[in-house]
Amino acid sequence: MSFDLLNSIRQAEKSAIEKAATEAGYEVVFNVADKDPQKQAAQIQDLIQTRKVSALVVIAQDGQQIASSVSLAKARDVPFIAIDRAVADQQNITFQITGDPVADGKLAAAEFIDAGKTKPLKVLELVGALTDQNAIGRRDGFNEALKGDPNVTAVSQVPTNWDPAQALDGTSNALQKNPDINAIFVPSDFLLPSVQSALQAAGRLAPIEDPKHVFLVTIDGDQNGCKAMKDKILDADVATPVDDFGKQAISAITTALGGRSVSPKSVQTKGLSLDQANFAATSSQVWGCVVA
């Protein structure tokens, strides 16, 4: 395995892959690139040429720059399985499974549209790293779904580069410049603590029943999101199907090592909408709630 970083969702993805690999009788070697595409390329080269791995499961730090690693794997006949983040070189990968970021953005927007029917919303939209198809897709799906809705208006968009410090500063600045913001779209639970800190500093972190409450929706379904749901700070979360990533990745490796083509070659799985109304019934299906 070669991961871009190791946060809570990556820990869950790692566990899901290790569980499926163990059940299949495989041994796992794990590397993390610490958000450095050059380091990731060097690690993958070592895995292929020195460690002689039979297959690769990769979350790319950069979907474009990973192309050299995909080519190397292809040349050495090592199945290359991309998970979570789409890669640019779709021709030479063996299999890819990701979430459906556009669909997830639309699911998040649906929560805003529903809430806007009772109270007009002025939304601060956070955006992840623009090198990441997940970030771009979530942004585009969210904006597309909101287009033309008279009750929900995006008044500010803050780039975060998936950096909690940038998310904190950007949210704080936006709240100061636009004090009428009463809703925030957070494209990953990874950034939720930063948003909560900014709201708290502005005196606006309040539970759902409080008139000062800022309507919040996130994506991922991690421990931060589940705790905020339980605390009634977060209105909704679109949970990533982490377990499915692990099962399908290992299944694809077994197929490829058996000399067969993996079909379909690319799969997208949309998230599960978790909100206050269905939380009690649905949270057991969400990876972050199970470990929270």
GROMACS .gro file of C-alpha atoms in nm:
model
  292
    1MET     CA    1   0.000   0.000   0.000
    2SER     CA    2   0.109   0.356  -0.073
    3PHE     CA    3  -0.100   0.633   0.086
    4ASP     CA    4  -0.076   1.008   0.044
    5LEU     CA    5  -0.118   1.075   0.417
    6LEU     CA    6  -0.247   0.909   0.732
    7ASN     CA    7  -0.545   1.086   0.889
    8SER     CA    8  -0.859   0.927   1.034
    9ILE     CA    9  -1.020   0.828   0.704
   10ARG     CA   10  -0.691   0.689   0.576
   11GLN     CA   11  -0.658   0.483   0.895
   12ALA     CA   12  -1.003   0.340   0.827
   13GLU     CA   13  -0.915   0.269   0.462
   14LYS     CA   14  -0.590   0.105   0.571
   15SER     CA   15  -0.776  -0.117   0.818
   16ALA     CA   16  -1.036  -0.213   0.557
   17ILE     CA   17  -0.766  -0.314   0.307
   18GLU     CA   18  -0.564  -0.504   0.569
   19LYS     CA   19  -0.875  -0.694   0.681
   20ALA     CA   20  -0.967  -0.793   0.325
   21ALA     CA   21  -0.604  -0.879   0.244
   22THR     CA   22  -0.567  -1.101   0.551
   23GLU     CA   23  -0.887  -1.285   0.461
   24ALA     CA   24  -0.746  -1.343   0.112
   25GLY     CA   25  -0.417  -1.472   0.253
   26TYR     CA   26  -0.206  -1.173   0.147
   27GLU     CA   27   0.075  -0.999   0.334
   28VAL     CA   28   0.067  -0.618   0.344
   29VAL     CA   29   0.353  -0.367   0.327
   30PHE     CA   30   0.247  -0.010   0.407
   31ASN     CA   31   0.408   0.323   0.309
   32VAL     CA   32   0.283   0.679   0.363
   33ALA     CA   33   0.411   0.969   0.151
   34ASP     CA   34   0.332   1.255   0.393
   35LYS     CA   35   0.162   1.457   0.116
   36ASP     CA   36   0.480   1.456  -0.099
   37PRO     CA   37   0.432   1.325  -0.457
   38GLN     CA   38   0.808   1.282  -0.509
   39LYS     CA   39   0.837   1.079  -0.188
   40GLN     CA   40   0.542   0.867  -0.299
   41ALA     CA   41   0.706   0.799  -0.637
   42ALA     CA   42   1.031   0.693  -0.464
   43GLN     CA   43   0.841   0.467  -0.222
   44ILE     CA   44   0.648   0.298  -0.503
   45GLN     CA   45   0.970   0.245  -0.698
   46ASP     CA   46   1.119   0.078  -0.390
   47LEU     CA   47   0.808  -0.137  -0.341
   48ILE     CA   48   0.825  -0.260  -0.700
   49GLN     CA   49   1.199  -0.293  -0.757
   50THR     CA   50   1.335  -0.376  -0.410
   51ARG     CA   51   1.045  -0.522  -0.211
   52LYS     CA   52   0.914  -0.706  -0.521
   53VAL     CA   53   0.548  -0.660  -0.424
   54SER     CA   54   0.289  -0.856  -0.621
   55ALA     CA   55   0.041  -0.569  -0.644
   56LEU     CA   56  -0.008  -0.207  -0.539
   57VAL     CA   57  -0.299  -0.030  -0.370
   58VAL     CA   58  -0.242   0.344  -0.400
   59ILE     CA   59  -0.404   0.666  -0.284
   60ALA     CA   60  -0.227   0.924  -0.498
   61GLN     CA   61  -0.110   1.251  -0.350
   62ASP     CA   62  -0.128   1.398  -0.700
   63GLY     CA   63  -0.343   1.230  -0.967
   64GLN     CA   64  -0.129   1.368  -1.248
   65GLN     CA   65   0.219   1.309  -1.105
   66ILE     CA   66   0.139   0.948  -1.011
   67ALA     CA   67   0.150   0.864  -1.385
   68SER     CA   68   0.519   0.767  -1.373
   69SER     CA   69   0.446   0.516  -1.096
   70VAL     CA   70   0.153   0.372  -1.292
   71SER     CA   71   0.382   0.330  -1.595
   72LEU     CA   72   0.649   0.160  -1.387
   73ALA     CA   73   0.396  -0.084  -1.242
   74LYS     CA   74   0.264  -0.160  -1.590
   75ALA     CA   75   0.616  -0.223  -1.722
   76ARG     CA   76   0.691  -0.462  -1.434
   77ASP     CA   77   0.351  -0.636  -1.464
   78VAL     CA   78   0.245  -0.529  -1.114
   79PRO     CA   79  -0.132  -0.467  -1.082
   80PHE     CA   80  -0.195  -0.103  -0.985
   81ILE     CA   81  -0.514  -0.044  -0.785
   82ALA     CA   82  -0.610   0.320  -0.728
   83ILE     CA   83  -0.854   0.390  -0.445
   84ASP     CA   84  -1.027   0.699  -0.305
   85ARG     CA   85  -0.864   0.945  -0.546
   86ALA     CA   86  -0.895   0.921  -0.924
   87VAL     CA   87  -0.571   0.918  -1.124
   88ALA     CA   88  -0.513   1.074  -1.464
   89ASP     CA   89  -0.369   0.760  -1.630
   90GLN     CA   90  -0.682   0.552  -1.663
   91GLN     CA   91  -0.539   0.340  -1.946
   92ASN     CA   92  -0.261   0.167  -1.752
   93ILE     CA   93  -0.421   0.112  -1.412
   94THR     CA   94  -0.565  -0.228  -1.328
   95PHE     CA   95  -0.863  -0.104  -1.129
   96GLN     CA   96  -0.988   0.212  -0.962
   97ILE     CA   97  -1.251   0.255  -0.693
   98THR     CA   98  -1.340   0.596  -0.559
   99GLY     CA   99  -1.631   0.772  -0.406
  100ASP     CA  100  -1.855   0.967  -0.640
  101PRO     CA  101  -1.754   1.322  -0.549
  102VAL     CA  102  -2.005   1.493  -0.777
  103ALA     CA  103  -2.290   1.281  -0.638
  104ASP     CA  104  -2.167   1.345  -0.282
  105GLY     CA  105  -2.159   1.720  -0.347
  106LYS     CA  106  -2.517   1.697  -0.472
  107LEU     CA  107  -2.623   1.496  -0.165
  108ALA     CA  108  -2.472   1.765   0.057
  109ALA     CA  109  -2.649   2.038  -0.143
  110ALA     CA  110  -2.980   1.856  -0.099
  111GLU     CA  111  -2.949   1.909   0.277
  112PHE     CA  112  -2.905   2.283   0.225
  113ILE     CA  113  -3.195   2.298  -0.019
  114ASP     CA  114  -3.421   2.120   0.229
  115ALA     CA  115  -3.318   2.347   0.517
  116GLY     CA  116  -3.354   2.656   0.298
  117LYS     CA  117  -3.726   2.591   0.261
  118THR     CA  118  -3.783   2.704   0.620
  119LYS     CA  119  -3.500   2.960   0.651
  120PRO     CA  120  -3.304   3.128   0.368
  121LEU     CA  121  -2.937   3.026   0.382
  122LYS     CA  122  -2.627   3.231   0.303
  123VAL     CA  123  -2.353   2.975   0.258
  124LEU     CA  124  -1.978   2.975   0.310
  125GLU     CA  125  -1.834   2.704   0.084
  126LEU     CA  126  -1.495   2.552   0.165
  127VAL     CA  127  -1.302   2.388  -0.118
  128GLY     CA  128  -1.030   2.123  -0.087
  129ALA     CA  129  -0.708   2.092  -0.288
  130LEU     CA  130  -0.754   2.165  -0.657
  131THR     CA  131  -0.509   1.884  -0.745
  132ASP     CA  132  -0.764   1.640  -0.599
  133GLN     CA  133  -1.056   1.517  -0.808
  134ASN     CA  134  -1.253   1.458  -0.488
  135ALA     CA  135  -1.228   1.826  -0.399
  136ILE     CA  136  -1.317   1.941  -0.749
  137GLY     CA  137  -1.607   1.697  -0.784
  138ARG     CA  138  -1.756   1.781  -0.445
  139ARG     CA  139  -1.735   2.152  -0.527
  140ASP     CA  140  -1.888   2.109  -0.873
  141GLY     CA  141  -2.167   1.877  -0.759
  142PHE     CA  142  -2.255   2.110  -0.473
  143ASN     CA  143  -2.265   2.421  -0.692
  144GLU     CA  144  -2.453   2.250  -0.974
  145ALA     CA  145  -2.727   2.128  -0.740
  146LEU     CA  146  -2.772   2.471  -0.581
  147LYS     CA  147  -2.794   2.656  -0.913
  148GLY     CA  148  -3.117   2.852  -0.935
  149ASP     CA  149  -3.238   2.773  -0.584
  150PRO     CA  150  -3.391   3.096  -0.451
  151ASN     CA  151  -3.342   3.008  -0.084
  152VAL     CA  152  -2.973   2.908  -0.079
  153THR     CA  153  -2.699   3.150  -0.183
  154ALA     CA  154  -2.324   3.083  -0.176
  155VAL     CA  155  -2.182   3.416  -0.058
  156SER     CA  156  -1.818   3.314  -0.011
  157GLN     CA  157  -1.587   3.039  -0.134
  158VAL     CA  158  -1.268   2.961   0.060
  159PRO     CA  159  -0.983   2.748  -0.082
  160THR     CA  160  -0.821   2.528   0.185
  161ASN     CA  161  -0.579   2.301  -0.006
  162TRP     CA  162  -0.695   2.038   0.248
  163ASP     CA  163  -0.496   2.231   0.511
  164PRO     CA  164  -0.666   2.272   0.853
  165ALA     CA  165  -0.476   2.597   0.921
  166GLN     CA  166  -0.595   2.745   0.590
  167ALA     CA  167  -0.949   2.629   0.667
  168LEU     CA  168  -0.937   2.798   1.008
  169ASP     CA  169  -0.803   3.128   0.873
  170GLY     CA  170  -1.034   3.127   0.571
  171THR     CA  171  -1.345   3.052   0.776
  172SER     CA  172  -1.256   3.317   1.036
  173ASN     CA  173  -1.199   3.580   0.768
  174ALA     CA  174  -1.520   3.491   0.584
  175LEU     CA  175  -1.727   3.515   0.902
  176GLN     CA  176  -1.581   3.859   0.971
  177LYS     CA  177  -1.641   3.986   0.618
  178ASN     CA  178  -1.987   3.828   0.586
  179PRO     CA  179  -2.152   3.828   0.931
  180ASP     CA  180  -2.480   3.720   0.769
  181ILE     CA  181  -2.334   3.376   0.682
  182ASN     CA  182  -2.564   3.120   0.848
  183ALA     CA  183  -2.453   2.799   0.676
  184ILE     CA  184  -2.121   2.632   0.591
  185PHE     CA  185  -2.039   2.347   0.353
  186VAL     CA  186  -1.730   2.159   0.470
  187PRO     CA  187  -1.609   1.916   0.197
  188SER     CA  188  -1.434   1.686   0.446
  189ASP     CA  189  -1.480   1.609   0.815
  190PHE     CA  190  -1.100   1.641   0.832
  191LEU     CA  191  -1.155   2.021   0.827
  192LEU     CA  192  -1.449   2.026   1.068
  193PRO     CA  193  -1.244   2.099   1.386
  194SER     CA  194  -1.100   2.408   1.213
  195VAL     CA  195  -1.447   2.530   1.120
  196GLN     CA  196  -1.574   2.468   1.472
  197SER     CA  197  -1.278   2.663   1.615
  198ALA     CA  198  -1.351   2.957   1.385
  199LEU     CA  199  -1.719   2.952   1.481
  200GLN     CA  200  -1.634   2.933   1.850
  201ALA     CA  201  -1.396   3.230   1.823
  202ALA     CA  202  -1.671   3.426   1.649
  203GLY     CA  203  -1.921   3.332   1.923
  204ARG     CA  204  -2.128   3.136   1.673
  205LEU     CA  205  -2.074   2.770   1.765
  206ALA     CA  206  -2.421   2.674   1.883
  207PRO     CA  207  -2.632   2.355   1.883
  208ILE     CA  208  -2.909   2.299   1.631
  209GLU     CA  209  -3.191   2.419   1.860
  210ASP     CA  210  -3.013   2.753   1.924
  211PRO     CA  211  -3.118   3.050   1.706
  212LYS     CA  212  -2.745   3.129   1.658
  213HIS     CA  213  -2.679   2.786   1.508
  214VAL     CA  214  -2.490   2.786   1.179
  215PHE     CA  215  -2.621   2.511   0.949
  216LEU     CA  216  -2.334   2.268   0.882
  217VAL     CA  217  -2.294   1.982   0.635
  218THR     CA  218  -1.977   1.778   0.579
  219ILE     CA  219  -1.856   1.480   0.377
  220ASP     CA  220  -1.661   1.166   0.486
  221GLY     CA  221  -1.831   1.032   0.797
  222ASP     CA  222  -1.528   1.028   1.027
  223GLN     CA  223  -1.509   1.044   1.407
  224ASN     CA  224  -1.520   1.426   1.403
  225GLY     CA  225  -1.842   1.419   1.204
  226CYS     CA  226  -2.007   1.153   1.418
  227LYS     CA  227  -1.921   1.332   1.743
  228ALA     CA  228  -2.055   1.660   1.604
  229MET     CA  229  -2.373   1.479   1.497
  230LYS     CA  230  -2.415   1.336   1.849
  231ASP     CA  231  -2.349   1.679   2.000
  232LYS     CA  232  -2.610   1.828   1.761
  233ILE     CA  233  -2.358   2.074   1.618
  234LEU     CA  234  -2.353   1.913   1.272
  235ASP     CA  235  -2.673   1.891   1.068
  236ALA     CA  236  -2.568   1.627   0.813
  237ASP     CA  237  -2.273   1.422   0.687
  238VAL     CA  238  -2.227   1.228   0.364
  239ALA     CA  239  -2.032   0.916   0.465
  240THR     CA  240  -1.770   0.757   0.239
  241PRO     CA  241  -1.811   0.375   0.191
  242VAL     CA  242  -1.465   0.289   0.323
  243ASP     CA  243  -1.522  -0.085   0.376
  244ASP     CA  244  -1.629  -0.123   0.014
  245PHE     CA  245  -1.300   0.030  -0.102
  246GLY     CA  246  -1.101  -0.237   0.081
  247LYS     CA  247  -1.312  -0.532  -0.032
  248GLN     CA  248  -1.318  -0.430  -0.398
  249ALA     CA  249  -0.948  -0.341  -0.408
  250ILE     CA  250  -0.842  -0.683  -0.280
  251SER     CA  251  -1.095  -0.859  -0.504
  252ALA     CA  252  -0.943  -0.679  -0.803
  253ILE     CA  253  -0.594  -0.791  -0.702
  254THR     CA  254  -0.708  -1.154  -0.681
  255THR     CA  255  -0.866  -1.126  -1.025
  256ALA     CA  256  -0.557  -0.964  -1.178
  257LEU     CA  257  -0.310  -1.208  -1.019
  258GLY     CA  258  -0.525  -1.487  -1.161
  259GLY     CA  259  -0.450  -1.355  -1.509
  260ARG     CA  260  -0.794  -1.207  -1.572
  261SER     CA  261  -0.897  -0.852  -1.657
  262VAL     CA  262  -1.086  -0.660  -1.393
  263SER     CA  263  -1.426  -0.544  -1.517
  264PRO     CA  264  -1.553  -0.285  -1.478
  265LYS     CA  265  -1.216  -0.115  -1.462
  266SER     CA  266  -1.340   0.190  -1.273
  267VAL     CA  267  -1.609   0.209  -1.005
  268GLN     CA  268  -1.761   0.504  -0.820
  269THR     CA  269  -1.967   0.457  -0.505
  270LYS     CA  270  -2.169   0.748  -0.372
  271GLY     CA  271  -2.184   0.820  -0.003
  272LEU     CA  272  -2.453   0.756   0.256
  273SER     CA  273  -2.649   1.059   0.376
  274LEU     CA  274  -2.647   1.082   0.754
  275ASP     CA  275  -2.862   1.352   0.915
  276GLN     CA  276  -3.021   1.421   1.250
  277ALA     CA  277  -3.345   1.252   1.146
  278ASN     CA  278  -3.185   0.919   1.048
  279PHE     CA  279  -2.877   0.924   1.274
  280ALA     CA  280  -2.997   0.666   1.526
  281ALA     CA  281  -3.094   0.418   1.254
  282THR     CA  282  -2.805   0.481   1.013
  283SER     CA  283  -2.495   0.561   1.218
  284SER     CA  284  -2.402   0.192   1.261
  285GLN     CA  285  -2.332   0.184   0.885
  286VAL     CA  286  -2.085   0.475   0.905
  287TRP     CA  287  -1.718   0.390   0.956
  288GLY     CA  288  -1.638   0.686   1.180
  289CYS     CA  289  -1.938   0.627   1.405
  290VAL     CA  290  -1.841   0.264   1.464
  291VAL     CA  291  -1.497   0.365   1.598
  292ALA     CA  292  -1.602   0.696   1.754
   0.00000   0.00000   0.00000
